[in-house]
Amino acid sequence: MLQTSNLGVRGGMVGIGQSISDSDDSSDAHLRRVIASTHQVLAVGPAKAAGSSMYSFSSECNNGTPYTYDEMGKFLRRASGESSLTKYYEMPRVVSSHVHSSQTLVDIIKDAPRDTLLLYSHRQETSRLQSAVKQVLTRDCGSTKDSGDDADALKREGNSCYVNEEHLLEIIKSGKAEIGQSTNNLLTCEVYKAIEDYAPTMAFIDYQKANKVQELISEKYCPSKSGNPVVKNVADEKQFQVHVRSNATSAADVTLDQWLATKSSTLEFALRLNKDATCVSKTRIMEDQLYLNNGILFAPHTKLYREMDMKHEY
């Protein structure tokens, strides 16, 4: 569960979330009922928020519709045009993909029919950033040849890899690959405005609930998969130990895990990683409500959203 502050939200519905109950299983039961009434499920989220697990599950759940990851992404972006309607007779009932831009998310919210459930897998940004840094550095190490030059910004020795601290900070600051797919840059004011204007059938899901969400989806769409959640972590498949060569006088070589444990709470602030983010207050309120609602939070209807906005100034 997201360990976020709940200051000022225990009294009921605040900000962008619709409170269900304080009971641990009521939100699961409500999601089960909603899924049962849907015709299709779209599961999206940023990188490092259980997206790979959800895609693998979706692929197995769509019996007879062998959509690849790339095809699912194009389907959600409408990049494949009419071919998404003609390539297969049966349409995918469960579609899952990472989203890389707030505009893609806005378009999905606008266009999703009422009997389509949109699930947004959420991970608090500091936690997501740590995981993204690990994946990017591990992948970079895998593509780096063994080198004996200690001056190299990134040096590999067998299954160990050494990165200079300055080089690591540049990688993070540049937003390379998964690192730059920030939660705060994805959940923008435009996204929250689209939720208000279009009232989609939508729920925010704590990424740690992926197994439970798969179970609930499979009950309707692929009963044979029920009880067999798909867990996939791309970073865990890599076999490299990454070390950071620090310039600090109090440390020499430390593991990347140790470095992140020490630095992660300061990275976003020191590198101004959230300088382009908007409506972060709404995201933080959503996180508080997500925590209070057992990791499942339904987006509100338009009328409810307006009433709450009149009561709460951001």
mmCIF file of C-alpha atoms in Angstrom:
data_model
loop_
_atom_site.group_PDB
_atom_site.id
_atom_site.type_symbol
_atom_site.label_atom_id
_atom_site.label_comp_id
_atom_site.label_asym_id
_atom_site.label_seq_id
_atom_site.Cartn_x
_atom_site.Cartn_y
_atom_site.Cartn_z
ATOM 1 C CA MET A 1 0.000 0.000 0.000
ATOM 2 C CA LEU A 2 1.081 3.560 -0.525
ATOM 3 C CA GLN A 3 2.398 4.971 2.726
ATOM 4 C CA THR A 4 1.247 8.538 2.211
ATOM 5 C CA SER A 5 0.027 11.173 4.606
ATOM 6 C CA ASN A 6 -3.701 11.150 5.246
ATOM 7 C CA LEU A 7 -3.861 14.602 6.831
ATOM 8 C CA GLY A 8 -7.202 16.227 6.155
ATOM 9 C CA VAL A 9 -8.796 13.390 4.236
ATOM 10 C CA ARG A 10 -10.172 11.028 6.881
ATOM 11 C CA GLY A 11 -13.511 12.836 7.026
ATOM 12 C CA GLY A 12 -14.777 11.549 3.672
ATOM 13 C CA MET A 13 -14.471 12.444 0.009
ATOM 14 C CA VAL A 14 -11.828 14.972 -0.862
ATOM 15 C CA GLY A 15 -10.265 16.137 -4.150
ATOM 16 C CA ILE A 16 -10.587 13.698 -7.013
ATOM 17 C CA GLY A 17 -11.522 10.429 -5.273
ATOM 18 C CA GLN A 18 -14.841 8.764 -4.573
ATOM 19 C CA SER A 19 -14.664 7.047 -1.201
ATOM 20 C CA ILE A 20 -16.239 3.606 -0.995
ATOM 21 C CA SER A 21 -15.775 2.455 2.602
ATOM 22 C CA ASP A 22 -13.143 1.876 5.252
ATOM 23 C CA SER A 23 -13.659 -1.892 4.985
ATOM 24 C CA ASP A 24 -10.648 -3.719 3.541
ATOM 25 C CA ASP A 25 -12.693 -5.776 1.062
ATOM 26 C CA SER A 26 -15.495 -3.389 0.084
ATOM 27 C CA SER A 27 -13.453 -1.744 -2.671
ATOM 28 C CA ASP A 28 -12.563 -5.177 -4.090
ATOM 29 C CA ALA A 29 -16.243 -6.160 -4.096
ATOM 30 C CA HIS A 30 -17.220 -2.908 -5.780
ATOM 31 C CA LEU A 31 -14.564 -3.373 -8.467
ATOM 32 C CA ARG A 32 -15.809 -6.938 -9.040
ATOM 33 C CA ARG A 33 -19.354 -5.612 -9.638
ATOM 34 C CA VAL A 34 -18.110 -2.911 -12.008
ATOM 35 C CA ILE A 35 -16.009 -5.379 -14.018
ATOM 36 C CA ALA A 36 -19.010 -7.696 -14.297
ATOM 37 C CA SER A 37 -20.984 -4.922 -16.013
ATOM 38 C CA THR A 38 -18.255 -3.960 -18.504
ATOM 39 C CA HIS A 39 -17.649 -4.991 -22.087
ATOM 40 C CA GLN A 40 -13.923 -4.207 -22.114
ATOM 41 C CA VAL A 41 -11.112 -3.320 -19.687
ATOM 42 C CA LEU A 42 -8.288 -0.913 -20.550
ATOM 43 C CA ALA A 43 -5.394 -1.090 -18.083
ATOM 44 C CA VAL A 44 -2.795 1.674 -18.350
ATOM 45 C CA GLY A 45 -0.096 3.340 -16.282
ATOM 46 C CA PRO A 46 3.434 4.728 -16.301
ATOM 47 C CA ALA A 47 6.559 2.586 -16.553
ATOM 48 C CA LYS A 48 7.421 0.668 -13.369
ATOM 49 C CA ALA A 49 3.858 0.386 -12.067
ATOM 50 C CA ALA A 50 3.134 -3.310 -12.760
ATOM 51 C CA GLY A 51 2.563 -2.630 -16.462
ATOM 52 C CA SER A 52 4.606 -5.617 -17.675
ATOM 53 C CA SER A 53 2.678 -7.964 -15.392
ATOM 54 C CA MET A 54 -0.661 -6.579 -16.590
ATOM 55 C CA TYR A 55 0.351 -6.858 -20.247
ATOM 56 C CA SER A 56 1.419 -10.493 -19.834
ATOM 57 C CA PHE A 57 -1.863 -11.223 -18.078
ATOM 58 C CA SER A 58 -3.850 -9.430 -20.786
ATOM 59 C CA SER A 59 -2.132 -11.462 -23.503
ATOM 60 C CA GLU A 60 -3.082 -14.714 -21.773
ATOM 61 C CA CYS A 61 -6.610 -13.505 -20.998
ATOM 62 C CA ASN A 62 -7.480 -12.586 -24.610
ATOM 63 C CA ASN A 63 -8.123 -16.095 -25.862
ATOM 64 C CA GLY A 64 -7.981 -16.179 -29.636
ATOM 65 C CA THR A 65 -6.881 -12.538 -29.974
ATOM 66 C CA PRO A 66 -3.061 -12.655 -30.005
ATOM 67 C CA TYR A 67 -2.339 -8.951 -29.608
ATOM 68 C CA THR A 68 1.363 -8.199 -29.049
ATOM 69 C CA TYR A 69 2.548 -5.506 -26.641
ATOM 70 C CA ASP A 70 3.178 -3.175 -29.578
ATOM 71 C CA GLU A 71 -0.281 -3.840 -30.996
ATOM 72 C CA MET A 72 -1.923 -3.149 -27.635
ATOM 73 C CA GLY A 73 -0.066 0.136 -27.390
ATOM 74 C CA LYS A 74 -1.129 1.132 -30.894
ATOM 75 C CA PHE A 75 -4.696 0.078 -30.112
ATOM 76 C CA LEU A 76 -4.813 2.441 -27.112
ATOM 77 C CA ARG A 77 -3.155 5.293 -29.021
ATOM 78 C CA ARG A 78 -5.384 4.629 -32.071
ATOM 79 C CA ALA A 79 -2.097 4.580 -34.020
ATOM 80 C CA SER A 80 -3.143 1.535 -36.043
ATOM 81 C CA GLY A 81 -6.278 3.245 -37.365
ATOM 82 C CA GLU A 82 -8.999 1.053 -38.834
ATOM 83 C CA SER A 83 -6.689 -1.950 -39.009
ATOM 84 C CA SER A 84 -7.368 -2.510 -35.309
ATOM 85 C CA LEU A 85 -10.943 -3.313 -36.340
ATOM 86 C CA THR A 86 -10.081 -5.519 -39.296
ATOM 87 C CA LYS A 87 -6.970 -7.493 -38.336
ATOM 88 C CA TYR A 88 -8.902 -9.770 -35.968
ATOM 89 C CA TYR A 89 -12.607 -10.557 -35.916
ATOM 90 C CA GLU A 90 -12.709 -10.761 -32.116
ATOM 91 C CA MET A 91 -11.700 -7.567 -30.375
ATOM 92 C CA PRO A 92 -9.428 -7.777 -27.312
ATOM 93 C CA ARG A 93 -11.541 -7.708 -24.158
ATOM 94 C CA VAL A 94 -8.615 -6.813 -21.887
ATOM 95 C CA VAL A 95 -6.019 -4.346 -23.202
ATOM 96 C CA SER A 96 -2.969 -3.260 -21.231
ATOM 97 C CA SER A 97 -0.104 -0.936 -22.098
ATOM 98 C CA HIS A 98 2.163 1.739 -20.677
ATOM 99 C CA VAL A 99 1.147 5.287 -21.528
ATOM 100 C CA HIS A 100 3.951 7.716 -22.255
ATOM 101 C CA SER A 101 2.130 11.022 -22.521
ATOM 102 C CA SER A 102 -0.687 12.822 -20.744
ATOM 103 C CA GLN A 103 -2.348 13.497 -24.113
ATOM 104 C CA THR A 104 -2.691 9.763 -24.753
ATOM 105 C CA LEU A 105 -4.388 9.398 -21.377
ATOM 106 C CA VAL A 106 -6.677 12.357 -22.087
ATOM 107 C CA ASP A 107 -7.681 10.837 -25.444
ATOM 108 C CA ILE A 108 -8.454 7.465 -23.835
ATOM 109 C CA ILE A 109 -10.614 9.157 -21.185
ATOM 110 C CA LYS A 110 -12.498 11.125 -23.849
ATOM 111 C CA ASP A 111 -13.147 8.206 -26.180
ATOM 112 C CA ALA A 112 -13.782 5.269 -23.839
ATOM 113 C CA PRO A 113 -17.442 4.104 -23.961
ATOM 114 C CA ARG A 114 -19.394 3.935 -20.742
ATOM 115 C CA ASP A 115 -19.225 0.127 -20.575
ATOM 116 C CA THR A 116 -15.424 0.215 -20.876
ATOM 117 C CA LEU A 117 -13.538 0.225 -17.574
ATOM 118 C CA LEU A 118 -10.325 2.256 -17.508
ATOM 119 C CA LEU A 119 -7.863 1.134 -14.832
ATOM 120 C CA TYR A 120 -4.922 3.417 -14.064
ATOM 121 C CA SER A 121 -2.129 1.622 -12.189
ATOM 122 C CA HIS A 122 -0.518 4.145 -9.856
ATOM 123 C CA ARG A 123 2.837 4.215 -8.085
ATOM 124 C CA GLN A 124 4.065 7.097 -5.948
ATOM 125 C CA GLU A 125 6.707 8.916 -7.978
ATOM 126 C CA THR A 126 9.700 8.617 -5.621
ATOM 127 C CA SER A 127 9.223 4.851 -5.466
ATOM 128 C CA ARG A 128 8.636 4.626 -9.225
ATOM 129 C CA LEU A 129 11.755 6.685 -9.928
ATOM 130 C CA GLN A 130 13.955 4.380 -7.856
ATOM 131 C CA SER A 131 12.726 1.337 -9.759
ATOM 132 C CA ALA A 132 13.159 3.096 -13.111
ATOM 133 C CA VAL A 133 16.764 4.096 -12.302
ATOM 134 C CA LYS A 134 17.586 0.491 -11.420
ATOM 135 C CA GLN A 135 16.112 -0.820 -14.658
ATOM 136 C CA VAL A 136 17.805 1.743 -16.907
ATOM 137 C CA LEU A 137 21.223 1.287 -15.285
ATOM 138 C CA THR A 138 20.973 -2.489 -15.320
ATOM 139 C CA ARG A 139 20.024 -2.446 -19.008
ATOM 140 C CA ASP A 140 22.870 -0.028 -19.811
ATOM 141 C CA CYS A 141 25.295 -2.345 -18.045
ATOM 142 C CA GLY A 142 24.078 -5.263 -20.110
ATOM 143 C CA SER A 143 24.853 -3.423 -23.321
ATOM 144 C CA THR A 144 28.319 -2.281 -22.160
ATOM 145 C CA LYS A 145 31.368 -4.372 -23.042
ATOM 146 C CA ASP A 146 33.956 -5.300 -20.416
ATOM 147 C CA SER A 147 36.431 -2.457 -19.950
ATOM 148 C CA GLY A 148 39.519 -1.936 -17.855
ATOM 149 C CA ASP A 149 39.501 1.841 -17.955
ATOM 150 C CA ASP A 150 38.650 3.240 -14.507
ATOM 151 C CA ALA A 151 37.900 6.607 -16.116
ATOM 152 C CA ASP A 152 34.953 5.194 -18.032
ATOM 153 C CA ALA A 153 31.629 6.732 -17.038
ATOM 154 C CA LEU A 154 30.132 3.238 -17.158
ATOM 155 C CA LYS A 155 32.424 0.232 -16.809
ATOM 156 C CA ARG A 156 31.540 -3.443 -16.777
ATOM 157 C CA GLU A 157 33.583 -6.202 -15.198
ATOM 158 C CA GLY A 158 31.890 -9.559 -15.636
ATOM 159 C CA ASN A 159 28.545 -9.416 -13.835
ATOM 160 C CA SER A 160 29.451 -6.201 -12.020
ATOM 161 C CA CYS A 161 29.060 -2.722 -13.403
ATOM 162 C CA TYR A 162 30.507 0.585 -12.171
ATOM 163 C CA VAL A 163 29.016 3.985 -12.916
ATOM 164 C CA ASN A 164 30.479 7.368 -12.011
ATOM 165 C CA GLU A 165 28.140 9.396 -9.839
ATOM 166 C CA GLU A 166 28.209 12.399 -12.209
ATOM 167 C CA HIS A 167 27.227 10.177 -15.132
ATOM 168 C CA LEU A 168 24.418 8.618 -13.106
ATOM 169 C CA LEU A 169 23.033 12.044 -12.209
ATOM 170 C CA GLU A 170 23.093 13.087 -15.875
ATOM 171 C CA ILE A 171 21.151 9.945 -16.824
ATOM 172 C CA ILE A 172 18.504 10.734 -14.194
ATOM 173 C CA LYS A 173 18.353 14.442 -15.036
ATOM 174 C CA SER A 174 17.926 13.715 -18.751
ATOM 175 C CA GLY A 175 14.943 11.465 -18.033
ATOM 176 C CA LYS A 176 16.362 8.574 -20.008
ATOM 177 C CA ALA A 177 13.828 5.889 -21.016
ATOM 178 C CA GLU A 178 11.646 4.746 -18.077
ATOM 179 C CA ILE A 179 13.162 7.375 -15.779
ATOM 180 C CA GLY A 180 11.490 10.209 -17.664
ATOM 181 C CA GLN A 181 8.021 8.622 -17.690
ATOM 182 C CA SER A 182 7.087 10.486 -14.542
ATOM 183 C CA THR A 183 3.797 9.967 -12.736
ATOM 184 C CA ASN A 184 3.658 13.702 -12.045
ATOM 185 C CA ASN A 185 4.088 14.556 -15.731
ATOM 186 C CA LEU A 186 1.438 12.022 -16.734
ATOM 187 C CA LEU A 187 -1.327 12.991 -14.286
ATOM 188 C CA THR A 188 -1.657 16.600 -15.410
ATOM 189 C CA CYS A 189 -4.346 19.246 -15.027
ATOM 190 C CA GLU A 190 -5.560 18.294 -18.505
ATOM 191 C CA VAL A 191 -6.057 14.687 -17.368
ATOM 192 C CA TYR A 192 -8.012 15.697 -14.270
ATOM 193 C CA LYS A 193 -10.080 18.114 -16.368
ATOM 194 C CA ALA A 194 -10.895 15.284 -18.798
ATOM 195 C CA ILE A 195 -12.027 13.127 -15.867
ATOM 196 C CA GLU A 196 -14.284 15.984 -14.754
ATOM 197 C CA ASP A 197 -15.692 16.645 -18.230
ATOM 198 C CA TYR A 198 -16.171 13.070 -19.459
ATOM 199 C CA ALA A 199 -16.903 11.110 -16.216
ATOM 200 C CA PRO A 200 -15.278 7.876 -17.452
ATOM 201 C CA THR A 201 -15.840 4.519 -15.807
ATOM 202 C CA MET A 202 -12.405 4.676 -14.242
ATOM 203 C CA ALA A 203 -10.493 3.561 -11.175
ATOM 204 C CA PHE A 204 -7.043 4.351 -9.838
ATOM 205 C CA ILE A 205 -5.320 1.159 -8.668
ATOM 206 C CA ASP A 206 -2.315 0.860 -6.359
ATOM 207 C CA TYR A 207 0.246 -0.996 -8.480
ATOM 208 C CA GLN A 208 0.729 -3.471 -5.633
ATOM 209 C CA LYS A 209 -2.877 -4.625 -6.196
ATOM 210 C CA ALA A 210 -2.009 -6.018 -9.638
ATOM 211 C CA ASN A 211 -2.511 -9.638 -8.558
ATOM 212 C CA LYS A 212 -5.926 -8.893 -7.062
ATOM 213 C CA VAL A 213 -6.996 -6.898 -10.118
ATOM 214 C CA GLN A 214 -5.974 -9.785 -12.391
ATOM 215 C CA GLU A 215 -8.052 -12.136 -10.251
ATOM 216 C CA LEU A 216 -11.130 -9.918 -10.496
ATOM 217 C CA ILE A 217 -10.763 -9.420 -14.262
ATOM 218 C CA SER A 218 -10.227 -13.125 -14.881
ATOM 219 C CA GLU A 219 -13.487 -14.004 -13.105
ATOM 220 C CA LYS A 220 -15.371 -12.505 -16.041
ATOM 221 C CA TYR A 221 -13.042 -12.517 -19.019
ATOM 222 C CA CYS A 222 -10.837 -15.605 -18.575
ATOM 223 C CA PRO A 223 -11.988 -17.882 -15.718
ATOM 224 C CA SER A 224 -9.297 -20.439 -16.543
ATOM 225 C CA LYS A 225 -6.669 -17.903 -15.384
ATOM 226 C CA SER A 226 -8.358 -17.253 -12.034
ATOM 227 C CA GLY A 227 -6.012 -17.925 -9.129
ATOM 228 C CA ASN A 228 -2.912 -17.769 -11.350
ATOM 229 C CA PRO A 229 -1.673 -14.154 -11.324
ATOM 230 C CA VAL A 230 1.045 -13.175 -13.758
ATOM 231 C CA VAL A 231 3.984 -11.451 -12.083
ATOM 232 C CA LYS A 232 6.659 -10.030 -14.341
ATOM 233 C CA ASN A 233 9.484 -7.685 -13.362
ATOM 234 C CA VAL A 234 11.823 -6.901 -16.230
ATOM 235 C CA ALA A 235 14.516 -5.602 -13.867
ATOM 236 C CA ASP A 236 14.610 -8.924 -11.997
ATOM 237 C CA GLU A 237 15.579 -10.717 -15.201
ATOM 238 C CA LYS A 238 18.926 -8.896 -15.393
ATOM 239 C CA GLN A 239 21.955 -10.417 -13.712
ATOM 240 C CA PHE A 240 24.176 -7.408 -13.015
ATOM 241 C CA GLN A 241 25.247 -5.822 -9.753
ATOM 242 C CA VAL A 242 25.517 -2.076 -10.277
ATOM 243 C CA HIS A 243 27.938 -0.027 -8.174
ATOM 244 C CA VAL A 244 28.175 3.757 -7.939
ATOM 245 C CA ARG A 245 31.575 5.418 -7.687
ATOM 246 C CA SER A 246 30.894 8.333 -5.383
ATOM 247 C CA ASN A 247 33.014 11.455 -5.014
ATOM 248 C CA ALA A 248 31.937 11.896 -1.405
ATOM 249 C CA THR A 249 34.792 11.606 1.081
ATOM 250 C CA SER A 250 32.641 9.417 3.334
ATOM 251 C CA ALA A 251 32.001 6.748 0.678
ATOM 252 C CA ALA A 252 33.817 5.005 -2.147
ATOM 253 C CA ASP A 253 32.020 2.365 -4.194
ATOM 254 C CA VAL A 254 28.475 1.641 -3.016
ATOM 255 C CA THR A 255 25.784 -0.473 -4.604
ATOM 256 C CA LEU A 256 23.094 1.310 -6.605
ATOM 257 C CA ASP A 257 20.537 0.126 -4.037
ATOM 258 C CA GLN A 258 22.554 1.757 -1.247
ATOM 259 C CA TRP A 259 23.003 4.935 -3.257
ATOM 260 C CA LEU A 260 19.283 5.207 -3.991
ATOM 261 C CA ALA A 261 18.374 4.517 -0.368
ATOM 262 C CA THR A 262 20.520 7.500 0.616
ATOM 263 C CA LYS A 263 19.781 9.893 -2.254
ATOM 264 C CA SER A 264 16.281 9.110 -3.551
ATOM 265 C CA SER A 265 14.385 11.419 -1.198
ATOM 266 C CA THR A 266 16.451 14.355 -2.492
ATOM 267 C CA LEU A 267 16.755 13.558 -6.210
ATOM 268 C CA GLU A 268 13.453 15.090 -7.339
ATOM 269 C CA PHE A 269 14.144 18.270 -5.366
ATOM 270 C CA ALA A 270 17.829 18.720 -6.233
ATOM 271 C CA LEU A 271 17.413 17.920 -9.951
ATOM 272 C CA ARG A 272 14.034 19.720 -10.270
ATOM 273 C CA LEU A 273 12.475 16.665 -11.863
ATOM 274 C CA ASN A 274 8.941 17.944 -11.253
ATOM 275 C CA LYS A 275 9.421 21.421 -12.697
ATOM 276 C CA ASP A 276 6.955 20.758 -15.543
ATOM 277 C CA ALA A 277 4.370 18.918 -13.430
ATOM 278 C CA THR A 278 0.867 20.369 -12.952
ATOM 279 C CA CYS A 279 -1.986 19.679 -10.522
ATOM 280 C CA VAL A 280 0.294 17.703 -8.210
ATOM 281 C CA SER A 281 -2.038 18.609 -5.337
ATOM 282 C CA LYS A 282 -4.800 16.542 -6.938
ATOM 283 C CA THR A 283 -2.425 13.605 -7.367
ATOM 284 C CA ARG A 284 -1.370 13.769 -3.717
ATOM 285 C CA ILE A 285 -4.966 13.907 -2.534
ATOM 286 C CA MET A 286 -5.723 10.942 -4.799
ATOM 287 C CA GLU A 287 -2.807 9.049 -3.223
ATOM 288 C CA ASP A 288 -4.169 9.723 0.268
ATOM 289 C CA GLN A 289 -7.608 8.485 -0.741
ATOM 290 C CA LEU A 290 -6.102 5.478 -2.536
ATOM 291 C CA TYR A 291 -4.363 4.511 0.693
ATOM 292 C CA LEU A 292 -7.591 4.873 2.709
ATOM 293 C CA ASN A 293 -9.573 2.796 0.204
ATOM 294 C CA ASN A 294 -7.477 -0.368 0.131
ATOM 295 C CA GLY A 295 -5.689 0.585 -3.080
ATOM 296 C CA ILE A 296 -8.775 0.972 -5.304
ATOM 297 C CA LEU A 297 -10.247 4.434 -5.890
ATOM 298 C CA PHE A 298 -13.009 5.203 -8.368
ATOM 299 C CA ALA A 299 -12.914 8.483 -10.253
ATOM 300 C CA PRO A 300 -15.978 10.587 -9.413
ATOM 301 C CA HIS A 301 -18.853 11.648 -11.610
ATOM 302 C CA THR A 302 -18.824 15.152 -13.049
ATOM 303 C CA LYS A 303 -21.427 16.593 -10.649
ATOM 304 C CA LEU A 304 -19.633 15.210 -7.590
ATOM 305 C CA TYR A 305 -16.329 16.551 -8.872
ATOM 306 C CA ARG A 306 -17.740 20.079 -9.256
ATOM 307 C CA GLU A 307 -19.260 20.028 -5.780
ATOM 308 C CA MET A 308 -15.932 19.014 -4.245
ATOM 309 C CA ASP A 309 -14.035 21.646 -6.221
ATOM 310 C CA MET A 310 -16.344 24.338 -4.825
ATOM 311 C CA LYS A 311 -15.473 23.204 -1.303
ATOM 312 C CA HIS A 312 -11.740 22.790 -1.789
ATOM 313 C CA GLU A 313 -9.467 25.374 -3.316
ATOM 314 C CA TYR A 314 -6.117 24.155 -4.624
#
